[in-house]
């Protein structure tokens, strides 16, 4: 018997997010015959528009329309999903800040298995899903076997599975009355936008980006000198901002800025997906890292295996000489 | 407020290159430098700051081998009042649910108003906090980067979402929060601090002390199993520039010039 697969769909301004196009591909890899159902929570016209959009990708769309869902609160949505879903459902969701909020608890409440941040699938063998994950910031991959017999909640990394081209003419069903009460111990108040800094790294063509490998605040000068020589500015990875060595507005990544430079020179950055998720526009990527097997070398065009603290000043000097 | 903070001993990302053992069953653990999971250290600092302002206590708990005592002691040197080490051969092979089940039993053996975990650990699953909250039937918020105590019954919390924006919510106590890095500046722990707590007894609990049976934790209960570690066949990857530092720098300058990397 084929398993019922559901995909949790995030949407914004009446359009589904990119993940909606990818999750259906994940479902199809699990079961080419699957009749995948899209799950959308929201309210009013915006939800209706998003459902129409989802119906161009999924054969079935379930919507739950409540004023309380006009901003997605995982604590409100989770119990409603538990009311709606069959106990042995396979539920797919994006591994992003909403998915991280929703899925672990959902797996517990559905008494299902949970695998997060899936980056690949090796198929389904009986009741066993064979998935691929990464550990240690992408330094190693793992094969993971997940028992699907009692249902499963699976979160999927964005941008690694292909995107569906759509072309469906799916049916939208209103499940609001089956979803039960909306009640939770967490109440959404507001979203505060991230602060803008004095330098807008999203507009720069040349970025010299530094990570934990910079080691000390005083060393940032080395990167600044190099950036100046190149005619660019310094950006950074999260640990540099966490240490309060640079402003948040300099952080590249999913929880920072999305940049689209021509040149991205990453020094002392390992290349986690949350960092690389902020590097768009297909720049020429150069990585300087003392660890030859750092994941960043898989996405960089050119690599330098050196201590950045020694290499950066030499590079600055050569640029000044050879310019 | 009595706060329980869950801490995991992990290979320090700043100190290690992770390699896979020859049969792929594990990573090479010899010579690894371990420390407390980065996110958990922020969680402990946050708990200490809450205690400093509002009173109460901070308890740190770790599930792991004997060596996990080191990280408990380190966090106690930072200012946590007590540590609990949970260790048992029966835990071998636990999946995330298994670890959360153990932590739930620990939470229920005390009286905590607030439980903190890190947002994610070395395995990057970002799951334990959410599982624990669901098991305890408490509200949950992940990726918390700001906490304000509002009386004795609720908190105002900020969650860091995409783009670094902050989602602000009110959450009822008791609750579980997973803490995002950067929420505070964890205090420095010196040798002297460690020495001060070196004699403090850290109680160790086993499965039976927590009323846990074999079908709840360990290999048997696990529905998710890691089969092996591997390096995938990748595309070409980066072209690595070879030569002396000077030569490499010169080659790179030429490349950067040709790609418009110089103004
Ligand atoms: C929800 C969420 C959102 C996140 N968002 C972001 C984000 O927006 N941006 C972001 O960057 N991270 C983000 N992170 C964090 C991310 O998971 C990684 O922890 C982070 O990107 C690692 O930063 P790093 O590469 O600088 O440090 P590490 O992973 O510690 O890497 C440091 C690298 O430097 C190398 N190195 C060390 N010393 C030297 C030296 N002297 N010379 C040369 N190389 C050296 C090491 O070999 C290593 O590869 C997020 C995490 C979560 C959970
Ligand atoms: C004794 C033991 C045996 C194990 N055996 C196996 C095995 O055989 N096969 C296998 O695949 N995996 C095994 N594991 C790994 C286990 O599956 C993971 O540790 C578990 O899933 C938690 O890691 P995570 O990356 O999922 O945590 P995440 O959800 O990413 O971590 C989030 C937070 O949860 C808390 N947390 C996580 N783990 C612990 C802990 N151990 N103690 C206290 N707090 C914690 C921390 O606050 C952490 O920041 C074992 C772990 C332990 C401790």
XYZ file of C-alpha atoms and ligand atoms in Angstrom:
692
model
C 0.000 0.000 0.000
C 1.346 3.352 -0.805
C 2.080 5.655 2.067
C 0.357 8.967 2.498
C 2.859 11.751 2.091
C 2.189 15.331 3.153
C 4.261 18.425 2.524
C 4.116 21.434 4.805
C 4.065 24.504 2.568
C 5.393 27.872 3.632
C 4.002 30.860 1.811
C 4.342 34.591 1.729
C 2.169 37.273 0.132
C -0.007 34.679 -1.572
C 2.851 32.729 -3.180
C 4.462 29.506 -1.997
C 8.135 29.467 -1.023
C 10.775 27.685 -3.143
C 10.709 24.740 -0.751
C 7.217 23.843 -2.022
C 8.699 22.995 -5.415
C 11.425 20.852 -3.842
C 9.413 18.892 -1.275
C 7.256 17.311 -3.981
C 10.413 16.028 -5.641
C 11.487 14.517 -2.340
C 8.104 12.797 -2.056
C 8.386 11.490 -5.618
C 11.822 10.096 -4.886
C 10.320 8.221 -1.945
C 7.360 6.930 -3.934
C 6.822 7.798 -7.615
C 3.123 6.887 -7.262
C 2.564 9.023 -4.184
C -0.476 11.276 -4.132
C 1.191 14.050 -2.209
C -0.944 16.441 -0.192
C 0.160 20.009 0.409
C -0.674 21.482 3.821
C -1.217 25.229 4.063
C -2.080 27.294 7.124
C -2.954 30.954 6.882
C -5.882 33.264 6.522
C -8.078 35.002 3.990
C -7.254 35.916 0.427
C -3.533 35.506 0.913
C -4.047 31.878 1.886
C -6.443 31.335 -0.983
C -3.882 32.671 -3.475
C -1.137 30.533 -1.953
C -3.411 27.456 -2.200
C -4.001 28.110 -5.900
C -0.262 28.402 -6.354
C 0.280 25.153 -4.423
C -2.382 23.428 -6.552
C -0.195 24.045 -9.587
C 2.425 21.781 -7.959
C 0.457 19.303 -5.812
C -2.494 17.050 -6.753
C -4.165 17.771 -3.408
C -4.080 20.812 -1.194
C -5.446 21.026 2.334
C -5.972 24.455 3.771
C -6.654 25.639 7.285
C -7.976 29.181 7.298
C -7.877 30.987 10.638
C -7.180 34.576 11.539
C -4.688 33.262 14.129
C -2.591 31.719 11.346
C -2.047 34.994 9.508
C 1.452 34.843 10.979
C 2.712 31.238 11.200
C 3.203 30.149 14.819
C 4.446 26.551 15.039
C 2.968 26.202 18.500
C -0.530 26.855 17.140
C -0.079 24.845 13.972
C 1.417 21.697 15.526
C -1.653 20.569 17.518
C -3.867 21.248 14.503
C -1.640 19.073 12.325
C -1.898 16.321 14.919
C -5.690 16.529 14.622
C -5.599 16.408 10.831
C -2.936 13.858 9.979
C -3.206 10.065 10.001
C -0.905 8.543 12.614
C 1.371 6.869 10.068
C 1.672 9.883 7.782
C 4.995 10.858 6.287
C 5.301 14.610 6.719
C 7.880 16.653 4.824
C 8.861 20.162 5.870
C 11.664 22.594 5.102
C 14.645 22.669 7.480
C 14.539 26.386 8.165
C 13.747 28.499 11.207
C 10.045 27.574 10.999
C 10.742 23.889 10.383
C 13.141 23.762 13.341
C 10.330 25.152 15.485
C 7.689 22.745 14.195
C 9.047 19.332 13.314
C 10.791 17.828 16.386
C 7.714 18.315 18.562
C 5.410 17.200 15.756
C 7.267 13.892 15.525
C 6.803 13.357 19.252
C 3.107 14.260 19.188
C 2.459 11.982 16.188
C 4.626 9.304 17.785
C 6.635 9.198 14.567
C 10.298 8.992 13.666
C 12.154 12.277 13.061
C 15.010 12.984 10.693
C 16.086 16.570 10.230
C 18.143 18.376 7.604
C 17.985 15.650 4.959
C 20.319 16.379 2.024
C 19.804 13.217 -0.031
C 17.744 10.058 -0.436
C 18.807 6.548 -1.349
C 15.238 5.311 -1.667
C 12.797 3.360 0.435
C 13.236 -0.332 1.189
C 10.051 -1.748 2.722
C 9.515 0.369 5.801
C 13.016 1.757 5.828
C 13.839 5.155 4.399
C 17.482 5.567 3.481
C 18.474 9.187 3.861
C 21.686 11.175 3.733
C 22.607 13.813 6.316
C 25.668 15.812 7.175
C 27.390 16.252 10.508
C 30.096 18.540 11.872
C 29.121 21.486 9.736
C 29.245 19.463 6.522
C 32.672 17.925 7.144
C 31.232 14.407 6.908
C 28.154 12.775 5.420
C 26.149 9.978 7.024
C 23.727 7.359 5.779
C 20.730 7.236 8.062
C 18.014 4.572 8.181
C 14.613 5.700 9.361
C 11.753 3.363 10.300
C 8.652 4.651 8.501
C 6.217 2.060 9.859
C 4.808 4.346 12.545
C 4.977 7.472 10.422
C 7.786 9.970 10.050
C 8.445 13.682 10.113
C 11.283 14.616 7.798
C 12.819 18.042 7.370
C 14.689 18.766 4.177
C 17.495 21.201 3.462
C 16.597 23.867 0.915
C 18.247 24.058 -2.466
C 19.627 20.513 -2.655
C 16.707 18.717 -4.314
C 15.601 19.725 -7.825
C 12.546 21.940 -8.209
C 9.300 20.717 -9.745
C 8.098 22.511 -12.830
C 4.510 22.482 -11.670
C 1.764 21.961 -14.250
C -0.595 20.273 -11.802
C -4.251 21.054 -11.484
C -4.756 20.063 -7.895
C -7.881 20.166 -5.749
C -8.066 22.447 -2.732
C -9.946 21.084 0.282
C -10.868 23.240 3.266
C -9.928 21.370 6.434
C -10.453 24.239 8.850
C -13.302 22.605 10.737
C -11.381 19.346 11.219
C -8.318 21.075 12.603
C -9.766 21.762 16.038
C -9.089 24.614 18.393
C -6.232 27.053 18.057
C -4.568 27.439 21.401
C -1.001 27.631 22.577
C 1.225 28.854 25.370
C 3.109 31.074 22.935
C 1.650 34.228 21.452
C 3.179 36.043 18.496
C 3.677 39.766 19.018
C 5.715 41.263 16.189
C 8.657 40.931 13.819
C 11.529 43.361 14.284
C 13.583 43.899 11.158
C 17.340 43.427 11.394
C 19.319 46.638 11.777
C 20.990 48.137 8.752
C 24.644 48.976 9.080
C 26.834 51.680 7.662
C 28.189 49.413 4.930
C 25.748 47.593 2.662
C 27.522 44.352 1.755
C 24.614 43.322 -0.473
C 25.627 45.999 -2.980
C 29.361 45.219 -3.119
C 31.067 43.434 -6.025
C 34.103 42.354 -4.043
C 33.809 40.779 -0.614
C 36.641 39.589 1.597
C 34.776 37.400 4.046
C 36.262 36.191 7.316
C 35.222 33.388 9.655
C 36.248 31.847 12.933
C 39.741 31.372 11.458
C 40.402 35.073 12.090
C 40.923 33.968 15.705
C 41.130 37.436 17.272
C 39.437 40.774 16.863
C 42.759 42.535 16.277
C 43.398 40.360 13.227
C 40.438 41.848 11.364
C 42.786 44.617 10.263
C 44.561 42.113 8.008
C 41.306 41.484 6.163
C 40.501 45.177 5.979
C 43.856 45.911 4.364
C 43.315 43.158 1.834
C 39.790 44.343 1.058
C 41.057 47.878 0.568
C 43.777 46.704 -1.787
C 41.157 44.835 -3.804
C 38.664 47.671 -3.725
C 36.091 45.699 -1.756
C 34.785 45.461 1.795
C 34.924 42.933 4.627
C 32.005 40.645 5.379
C 31.964 37.693 7.766
C 30.412 34.474 9.038
C 28.226 34.183 12.096
C 30.826 33.415 14.810
C 32.540 36.753 14.068
C 29.260 38.575 14.726
C 28.449 36.393 17.735
C 31.782 37.473 19.229
C 30.677 41.097 18.624
C 33.736 41.729 16.471
C 31.686 42.926 13.511
C 28.193 44.300 13.048
C 25.328 41.966 12.262
C 24.860 43.770 8.937
C 28.225 42.319 7.816
C 27.100 38.713 8.333
C 26.578 36.589 5.235
C 24.131 33.689 5.471
C 20.567 32.551 6.001
C 20.282 34.485 9.257
C 22.246 37.404 7.867
C 22.587 39.059 4.486
C 22.163 37.570 1.044
C 25.005 38.899 -1.091
C 25.620 38.662 -4.817
C 29.164 39.847 -5.417
C 31.378 39.087 -8.413
C 34.219 37.932 -6.166
C 33.789 36.148 -2.842
C 37.082 35.566 -1.043
C 36.306 33.416 2.013
C 39.062 33.126 4.604
C 38.849 30.899 7.659
C 35.272 29.950 6.839
C 34.327 26.257 6.789
C 31.426 26.649 4.354
C 28.373 25.572 6.341
C 25.148 25.557 4.323
C 23.783 28.330 6.508
C 26.685 30.509 5.492
C 26.758 29.576 1.807
C 22.985 30.013 1.686
C 23.646 33.745 1.704
C 26.053 33.698 -1.253
C 24.060 34.082 -4.463
C 24.558 35.216 -8.028
C 27.258 32.676 -8.847
C 30.345 34.689 -7.855
C 33.928 33.601 -8.386
C 34.621 31.975 -4.998
C 38.124 31.745 -3.570
C 38.608 29.880 -0.292
C 41.600 30.227 2.003
C 41.535 27.551 4.683
C 44.222 25.644 6.539
C 42.164 22.455 6.439
C 42.426 20.884 2.965
C 39.186 18.957 3.508
C 37.076 21.903 4.635
C 33.651 21.740 2.928
C 34.139 25.196 1.430
C 36.579 23.716 -1.091
C 33.669 21.800 -2.622
C 31.889 25.000 -3.572
C 34.866 27.277 -4.209
C 36.375 27.696 -7.671
C 39.883 28.227 -6.407
C 41.385 27.079 -3.125
C 44.419 28.058 -1.097
C 45.433 25.710 1.724
C 47.276 28.075 4.038
C 47.039 29.862 7.343
C 44.967 32.910 6.448
C 46.731 35.053 9.008
C 49.992 34.510 7.152
C 48.563 34.401 3.664
C 46.371 37.502 3.704
C 49.213 40.029 4.273
C 51.295 38.390 1.526
C 48.340 38.596 -0.854
C 47.777 42.252 0.031
C 51.407 43.012 -0.720
C 51.327 41.174 -4.059
C 48.175 43.004 -5.097
C 49.813 46.335 -4.355
C 52.891 45.269 -6.362
C 51.087 43.737 -9.331
C 48.057 46.014 -9.668
C 13.572 30.786 38.649
C 15.026 27.263 38.599
C 16.634 26.594 35.257
C 17.854 23.341 33.719
C 20.356 23.645 30.879
C 21.159 20.660 28.652
C 24.788 20.540 27.545
C 26.567 18.171 25.193
C 30.258 17.368 24.952
C 31.316 17.633 21.323
C 34.505 17.844 19.245
C 35.496 21.519 19.198
C 34.905 22.864 15.671
C 37.695 25.409 16.063
C 40.279 22.782 16.989
C 39.571 19.760 14.848
C 39.558 18.391 11.365
C 36.996 15.610 11.407
C 38.146 12.423 9.709
C 36.316 9.170 9.142
C 37.631 5.921 10.582
C 38.790 3.322 8.039
C 35.627 1.188 8.263
C 33.339 4.226 8.166
C 31.620 3.262 11.403
C 32.702 6.354 13.282
C 34.838 9.459 13.067
C 38.463 9.239 14.210
C 38.064 10.032 17.882
C 41.694 9.752 18.920
C 43.385 13.145 19.288
C 40.092 15.020 19.053
C 39.824 18.067 21.275
C 36.423 18.179 22.961
C 34.549 21.084 24.455
C 31.029 22.088 25.343
C 28.764 22.549 22.322
C 29.060 26.222 21.327
C 25.301 26.890 21.537
C 25.019 25.274 24.972
C 27.621 27.629 26.385
C 25.444 30.578 25.367
C 22.474 28.832 27.008
C 24.342 28.436 30.298
C 25.447 32.083 30.253
C 21.848 33.154 29.643
C 20.630 31.011 32.542
C 23.252 32.505 34.858
C 22.266 36.034 33.853
C 18.597 35.286 34.555
C 19.517 33.875 37.957
C 21.665 36.911 38.724
C 18.729 39.197 38.071
C 15.798 37.174 39.309
C 17.216 34.598 41.720
C 16.791 30.841 41.553
C 19.279 28.208 40.466
C 21.025 26.857 37.390
C 21.494 23.114 36.912
C 23.457 21.711 33.979
C 22.852 18.178 32.717
C 24.711 16.101 30.176
C 23.962 12.686 28.740
C 27.141 10.945 27.700
C 30.200 9.077 28.775
C 32.194 9.744 31.949
C 34.201 12.422 30.117
C 31.118 14.612 29.897
C 31.866 15.489 33.492
C 34.547 17.870 32.166
C 32.009 20.047 30.384
C 29.685 20.019 33.392
C 32.545 21.182 35.563
C 33.451 23.892 33.082
C 29.903 25.208 33.088
C 29.874 25.092 36.888
C 33.065 27.129 36.897
C 31.128 29.634 34.796
C 28.520 29.823 37.510
C 26.049 26.944 37.231
C 25.052 25.794 40.729
C 25.023 22.083 40.106
C 25.657 19.420 37.522
C 24.052 16.088 36.719
C 25.826 13.477 34.639
C 23.592 10.852 33.061
C 25.511 7.851 31.863
C 24.631 4.240 31.143
C 25.698 1.597 28.625
C 21.986 1.157 27.932
C 21.979 4.562 26.218
C 24.296 3.316 23.470
C 22.623 3.747 20.092
C 20.036 6.255 21.256
C 18.505 8.442 18.571
C 17.343 11.992 19.228
C 14.093 10.740 20.711
C 16.070 8.508 23.065
C 18.210 11.416 24.278
C 15.105 13.586 24.718
C 13.433 10.768 26.681
C 16.405 10.660 29.049
C 16.378 14.447 29.459
C 12.638 14.383 30.114
C 13.201 11.973 32.984
C 15.868 14.306 34.380
C 13.546 17.305 34.036
C 10.791 15.478 35.886
C 13.092 14.453 38.701
C 13.549 18.132 39.578
C 11.401 21.225 39.746
C 12.314 23.508 36.859
C 10.554 26.619 35.604
C 12.624 26.878 32.466
C 14.649 24.431 30.371
C 17.258 25.619 27.903
C 19.022 23.682 25.161
C 21.346 24.788 22.394
C 19.818 25.462 18.974
C 21.879 22.659 17.470
C 24.860 20.477 18.224
C 27.637 18.776 16.301
C 25.203 16.503 14.484
C 23.215 19.544 13.429
C 19.853 17.927 14.103
C 18.391 20.878 16.015
C 15.781 18.560 17.476
C 16.270 17.834 21.177
C 14.654 21.010 22.584
C 11.496 20.656 20.519
C 11.185 16.969 21.353
C 11.677 17.601 25.049
C 9.030 20.339 25.108
C 6.511 18.085 23.359
C 7.237 15.230 25.751
C 6.739 17.542 28.733
C 3.672 19.191 27.161
C 5.300 22.584 27.576
C 5.425 25.462 25.081
C 8.570 25.748 22.990
C 10.467 28.377 21.071
C 13.570 27.629 19.005
C 16.486 29.874 18.029
C 15.923 32.284 20.871
C 18.222 35.312 20.839
C 16.561 37.414 23.534
C 14.804 36.618 26.821
C 12.978 39.042 29.096
C 11.426 37.751 32.289
C 7.924 39.135 32.801
C 6.792 38.368 36.307
C 6.733 34.777 37.428
C 4.445 33.343 34.775
C 5.781 34.289 31.380
C 8.711 35.426 29.263
C 9.016 37.650 26.260
C 11.356 35.962 23.797
C 12.882 36.874 20.472
C 13.516 34.161 17.869
C 16.086 34.848 15.211
C 14.508 34.048 11.856
C 15.678 34.317 8.241
C 17.603 37.429 7.348
C 18.479 38.061 10.997
C 15.002 39.453 11.682
C 13.613 38.891 15.144
C 10.229 37.327 15.825
C 8.976 38.469 19.222
C 6.542 36.340 21.233
C 5.210 35.837 24.699
C 5.591 32.379 26.161
C 4.151 30.861 29.316
C 6.270 29.225 31.986
C 7.277 26.494 32.420
C 8.661 26.202 28.910
C 11.578 24.951 26.835
C 13.726 27.260 24.714
C 16.545 26.477 22.315
C 19.183 29.179 22.365
C 20.801 30.694 19.286
C 24.468 31.703 19.392
C 25.224 35.384 19.932
C 22.407 35.919 22.467
C 24.999 37.106 25.002
C 28.736 37.186 25.589
C 29.605 34.064 27.586
C 31.958 34.889 30.450
C 35.504 33.708 30.376
C 36.392 30.625 32.384
C 39.948 30.565 33.664
C 41.999 27.825 35.236
C 41.262 29.275 38.645
C 37.543 29.019 38.103
C 37.886 25.402 37.088
C 40.052 24.695 40.117
C 37.443 26.165 42.430
C 34.852 23.589 41.403
C 37.258 20.679 40.956
C 36.250 19.155 44.286
C 32.492 19.538 43.866
C 30.632 16.269 43.693
C 28.688 15.736 40.469
C 25.989 13.117 40.924
C 25.844 10.450 38.235
C 22.562 8.883 37.267
C 21.869 5.659 35.423
C 18.826 4.493 33.512
C 17.390 2.777 36.574
C 17.767 5.919 38.735
C 15.557 7.715 36.253
C 13.050 4.906 35.886
C 14.018 4.351 32.249
C 13.625 0.942 30.670
C 15.464 -0.599 27.747
C 12.572 -0.246 25.329
C 12.571 3.544 25.786
C 16.214 4.347 25.079
C 19.265 2.962 23.309
C 19.535 0.898 20.146
C 16.293 -1.010 20.637
C 14.109 2.046 20.882
C 15.824 3.936 18.076
C 13.753 4.449 14.950
C 16.543 6.413 13.342
C 19.924 4.792 12.980
C 23.154 6.140 11.603
C 24.528 3.405 9.348
C 27.888 4.902 8.446
C 29.965 7.970 7.746
C 31.218 8.704 4.251
C 32.540 11.311 1.874
C 30.356 11.604 -1.207
C 31.747 11.650 -4.712
C 31.877 15.328 -5.358
C 32.319 17.310 -8.512
C 35.737 18.676 -9.204
C 35.710 21.065 -6.303
C 38.143 23.918 -6.075
C 41.327 24.126 -8.101
C 43.936 24.181 -5.344
C 46.783 26.583 -6.051
C 50.169 24.997 -5.384
C 53.591 26.439 -4.639
C 55.252 28.625 -2.045
C 53.112 31.209 -0.280
C 54.519 33.904 -2.568
C 53.856 31.880 -5.714
C 50.338 31.036 -4.653
C 49.633 34.677 -3.902
C 50.948 35.703 -7.329
C 48.804 33.115 -9.093
C 45.806 34.281 -7.147
C 46.393 37.933 -8.021
C 46.436 37.017 -11.730
C 43.201 35.075 -11.348
C 41.512 37.834 -9.388
C 42.538 40.387 -11.981
C 41.053 38.313 -14.770
C 37.781 37.917 -12.853
C 37.413 41.596 -12.050
C 38.456 41.131 -8.459
C 40.442 44.293 -8.299
C 39.324 47.877 -8.648
C 19.468 28.737 12.350
C 20.913 28.990 12.084
C 21.263 30.032 11.246
C 22.608 30.285 10.960
N 22.894 31.317 10.121
C 24.181 31.559 9.787
C 24.511 32.637 8.893
O 23.649 33.412 8.469
N 25.814 32.805 8.568
C 26.800 32.002 9.032
O 27.980 32.222 8.689
N 26.522 31.000 9.906
C 25.238 30.769 10.284
N 24.959 29.769 11.188
C 26.072 29.058 11.825
C 26.618 27.932 10.992
O 25.897 26.749 11.296
C 28.108 27.697 11.310
O 28.253 27.432 12.687
C 28.988 28.892 10.934
O 28.725 29.297 9.604
C 30.446 28.528 11.060
O 31.229 29.680 10.823
P 32.760 29.534 10.355
O 32.850 28.850 9.056
O 33.366 30.894 10.459
O 33.397 28.694 11.547
P 33.889 27.174 11.572
O 32.863 26.267 11.039
O 34.419 26.953 12.937
O 35.073 27.180 10.527
C 36.287 27.834 10.721
C 37.172 27.423 9.557
O 38.375 28.177 9.590
C 39.467 27.333 9.332
N 40.600 27.970 9.998
C 40.846 28.089 11.318
N 41.953 28.804 11.539
C 42.435 29.137 10.316
C 43.564 29.871 9.869
N 44.426 30.433 10.741
N 43.755 30.003 8.551
C 42.905 29.449 7.652
N 41.808 28.757 8.019
C 41.595 28.600 9.341
C 39.084 25.986 9.871
O 39.779 24.944 9.192
C 37.573 25.946 9.584
O 37.312 25.376 8.331
C 23.628 29.494 11.517
C 23.277 28.457 12.376
C 21.943 28.207 12.677
C 21.589 27.096 13.606
C 25.349 8.000 25.176
C 25.043 8.309 23.747
C 25.062 7.273 22.815
C 24.776 7.547 21.471
N 24.807 6.535 20.581
C 24.524 6.774 19.277
C 24.577 5.738 18.294
O 24.945 4.614 18.611
N 24.227 6.023 17.016
C 23.847 7.261 16.682
O 23.516 7.478 15.535
N 23.841 8.290 17.570
C 24.173 8.068 18.856
N 24.172 9.100 19.748
C 23.911 10.426 19.269
C 22.520 10.831 19.556
O 21.655 10.338 18.591
C 22.564 12.336 19.526
O 23.398 12.746 20.556
C 21.244 12.972 19.775
O 20.470 12.835 18.641
C 21.430 14.436 20.153
O 22.213 15.093 19.224
P 21.566 15.995 18.139
O 22.586 16.420 17.175
O 20.350 15.362 17.663
O 21.216 17.234 19.068
P 20.552 18.572 18.677
O 19.103 18.429 18.697
O 21.202 19.152 17.481
O 21.042 19.353 19.952
C 20.329 20.426 20.496
C 20.602 20.563 21.947
O 20.130 19.439 22.667
C 20.916 19.260 23.821
N 21.565 17.954 23.775
C 21.814 17.189 22.708
N 22.431 16.063 23.059
C 22.587 16.124 24.396
C 23.188 15.275 25.366
N 23.746 14.133 25.001
N 23.181 15.649 26.660
C 22.615 16.836 27.039
N 22.060 17.678 26.165
C 22.039 17.325 24.872
C 21.950 20.357 23.811
O 21.464 21.441 24.539
C 22.039 20.683 22.343
O 22.510 21.977 22.107
C 24.477 8.865 21.072
C 24.478 9.908 22.018
C 24.764 9.643 23.331
C 24.782 10.793 24.309
